[in-house]
Amino acid sequence: MSATTDHLAASALSSQARVETPFRRFVSDFFESKVATGACVMLSVIIFIALFAPLISPQNPYDLAVVDVMNARLEPGEQSWSGDLTFVLGSDGAGRDMLSAIFYGLRISLSVGVMSGIIAMIIGMVVGLMAAYFGGRTDTVIMRIVDLQLSFPAILIALVLIAILGKGVDKVIIALVTVQWAYYARTVRGSALVERRKEYIEAATCLALSHRRIVFRHLLPNCLPPMIVVGTLQTAHAISLEATLSFLGLGLPQTEPSLGLLIANGFEYMLSGKYWISFFPGIALLVTIVTINLVGDQLRDVLNPRLER
Amino acid sequence: MKILKHVTTVVAALLLAVAGAASAKNLTIGLASEPTAIDPHFHNLTPNNSLLGHLFNALVLQDENQNLIPGLAVSWRAIDDTTWEFKLRQGVKFHDGSPFTADDVIFTFGRAPDVEGSPSSFGIYTKGKEVVKIDDHTIHIKTERPYPLMPNDVSTIMIISEEKGRGAKTPDYNSGKAAVGTGPFKFVEYVPGDRIVFERNESYWGSKPEWTRVTFKSIKSGPSRVAALLAGDVDIIEQTPTVDIERLKKDPKLSLSQGISNRVIYLHMDQFREESPFVKAKDGGKMKNPLLDARVRRAISKAVHRDAIVDRVMEGIAVKAGQLLPEGFFGRSPKLSPEPYDPAGAKALLAEAGVGDGFKLTIHGPNDRYINDAKIAEAVGQMLTRIGIDTEVVTMPRSVYFKRASRGAEGGQPEFSFILVGWGSGTGEASSPLKSLLHTYDKERGFGPSNRGRHSDPEVDRLIEDALATVNDAKRQDLLAKATELAIGRNQGIIPLHYQVNTWAAKKGIKYRARTDERTVAYGVYTE
């Protein structure tokens, strides 16, 4: 407790004009780590690329009228046969510019990861809060389902679902949500159980507020910090899972490759020395996942009340 | 990759241990696709026919260039217009020691056309033929009309033992119980998904192969197959990936064999529906099927840059096609050559046909059947999109693809509008593809079983049927050539892209005699 007071006093001294708010404190704590700062910058760059891929890519890699098989498997730095485009990172077996394909692939990977993360979080949160708040049989039933689901490897469930549902972005998102909601449900239940015993919930109950109001207006906001951490890490997990599915040929269509499919397409060229077709998408995937994980780790450290500094 | 290598090494080591200290010559072959059964009449499919030629013989065999050579029959001739006489080989024994006689042939021709659950039956080769026993080593086969292709058809039917085959179902062959033939190898073991093991038939009637024990392993993924060869887990592989060939050629530890195949890769278009399910107007609305118009089909042919496909997709390892069979095969037309690349001409033809603004089209293709099949489909998609036909590319595994392509729509009709497929001539001449792909679909008479575009032209039908009944070779050649010129040159019933060229890679010291029928057989492997 005294450490906090010291800290407060110190920051109050250093900038008299600024008022210490929880958010400011969070921001300053977060950027204390150089690694996390770097990761944050990198993540912003990746998000920027994903958002503005159509504007910054040299080519639309999904437009079959532009992609020309005459430019297939060019090495990094080579010119297209018509001379109007330089393939900075080379081209793949269909003549697609790798740089553009990676930009568009990031867009797909990130959107699939974030979309499935958000949907799974909402489902997991509602279910987990219900389990914690109502307890008893509701809790038992929900948590046994969660246990059952967590006892299967995520990739196995996803593979089975894709096999049943078929290919497509929407199907991949459904599969990822199905595998991930249980993590959120378990996390939110844990912190909600602690919060539920606190006085403010008791007070709210005495005021005869509706269950819904207590759960969503009082309980939920106090359970959010761990959810943000799990959400970040699970998003990275979802991206790598989507890449795995695509690598196995179960994700997205051939003509609109995500990072996983790009790696899979390049895999068959590995033995013939055409490394760039799977190497660069692999690097892009690696950097994305590591960056998100670093940010997630730092968030966990900063938001963890037990790790007071 | 590394883990995979380790796993295959361990498996290979175990296999060696199981095989014991046999000093004999062993051969391990890496197959690209696994046969679907050990039953020689279950599925008319190249991997099956290739494998089962080890255990069984037909009356007439095909050499590596698909020339007919004596098998279980020593000679054959047409004794009148509608009767063929086959003299059977004397002294041939089945693997169980029982003698081979005319009764086995009659039994085989009775069983071959109706095997329970057969996905692709041998009926097309036995229909309309009546087999009569004259004595133990002479048979007559009678037809209603003159039938010059009899020896070719007979070469596709492998002879089984009547004694073992009576009442035997496909599982009895898979277990080895009924897998008793007269071939150069005997059945040892069949583990689906893992391996098939044969040993040499020491009392084979023909020239004995070099190898005493042959193990077939199916390794579906191209890079894994190459890795298994480089690691020494297999001695020879088929369907060497085109991307690796240049590098493997330079490897001093390997030797490659290459040869053109009888397989043409082509596009087939919906020519029977007024509204085709995968053709849409540019705005996504319905439109009259433009593929019904031969001008549109010719425009597509002109828009396809065959040189680009051969050079860039196939790495130069293919030969561009303008008809059904490559040079050197019987029944080719000397007049047809591959349609030159002409996008401007293609657009002009589209405009002439009233679809100058283009339309939307989906090309469907397999992704694990032909060499680089998915990439070819994507390249065709690019080329058509550039002349204004917005093309979506959908590829799928062959297990799903062929079912839907042949009879996925209502009433067992073909489902797709525009497909990429291939056809290898089982008989080694042009009547096989003409009959199957371009003759009007007629289930009863066995015509057009693979005519998935339902191309139909009475003039072509007549020419094909006349050819099938013409005994004079020169006349038949002319009729087949004329039929091809009309069906492809005039009607654009199918659009040929290229002929496949196959590459086998083996470790140094052993060689393979490349075969036009794409089969990978142990008796074609020899030490240098």
GROMACS .gro file of C-alpha atoms in nm, chain A residues 63-65 67-74 93-94 96 167 254-255 267-269 271-272 274, chain B residues 1 223 226-227 243-244 247 305 308 311-313 315 375 378-379 381-383 385-386 391 393:
model
   46
   63ASP     CA    1  -0.766  -1.015  -5.873
   64LEU     CA    2  -0.709  -1.286  -6.132
   65ALA     CA    3  -0.700  -1.023  -6.407
   67VAL     CA    4  -0.206  -1.190  -6.134
   68ASP     CA    5  -0.024  -1.345  -6.428
   69VAL     CA    6   0.116  -1.695  -6.435
   70MET     CA    7   0.392  -1.564  -6.663
   71ASN     CA    8   0.542  -1.409  -6.349
   72ALA     CA    9   0.537  -1.732  -6.152
   73ARG     CA   10   0.814  -1.803  -5.899
   74LEU     CA   11   1.024  -1.492  -5.959
   93GLY     CA   12   0.355  -2.032  -5.814
   94ALA     CA   13   0.060  -1.844  -5.964
   96ARG     CA   14   0.122  -1.339  -5.726
  167LYS     CA   15  -1.462  -2.408  -4.614
  254GLN     CA   16  -0.695  -2.106  -5.312
  255THR     CA   17  -0.736  -1.772  -5.487
  267PHE     CA   18   0.603  -2.563  -4.876
  268GLU     CA   19   0.612  -2.768  -5.197
  269TYR     CA   20   0.889  -2.544  -5.330
  271LEU     CA   21   1.313  -2.868  -5.161
  272SER     CA   22   1.375  -2.690  -5.489
  274LYS     CA   23   1.254  -2.139  -5.377
  310MET     CA   24   0.998  -3.216  -4.232
  532PRO     CA   25   0.773  -3.298  -5.129
  535VAL     CA   26   1.104  -3.659  -5.279
  536ALA     CA   27   1.230  -3.643  -4.920
  552VAL     CA   28   0.933  -2.795  -5.938
  553ASP     CA   29   1.197  -3.036  -5.809
  556ARG     CA   30   1.744  -2.988  -5.910
  614HIS     CA   31  -0.210  -1.938  -7.322
  617ALA     CA   32   0.247  -2.014  -7.044
  620ASP     CA   33   0.652  -2.316  -6.932
  621ARG     CA   34   0.542  -2.152  -6.610
  622VAL     CA   35   0.303  -2.396  -6.441
  624GLU     CA   36   0.813  -2.605  -6.570
  684LYS     CA   37  -0.232  -2.443  -6.040
  687GLU     CA   38  -0.587  -2.101  -6.136
  688ALA     CA   39  -0.384  -2.010  -6.448
  690GLY     CA   40  -0.891  -1.858  -6.433
  691GLN     CA   41  -0.642  -1.572  -6.480
  692MET     CA   42  -0.645  -1.605  -6.858
  694THR     CA   43  -1.060  -1.314  -6.646
  695ARG     CA   44  -0.837  -1.115  -6.878
  700THR     CA   45  -1.361  -1.662  -6.332
  702VAL     CA   46  -1.146  -2.102  -5.917
   0.00000   0.00000   0.00000
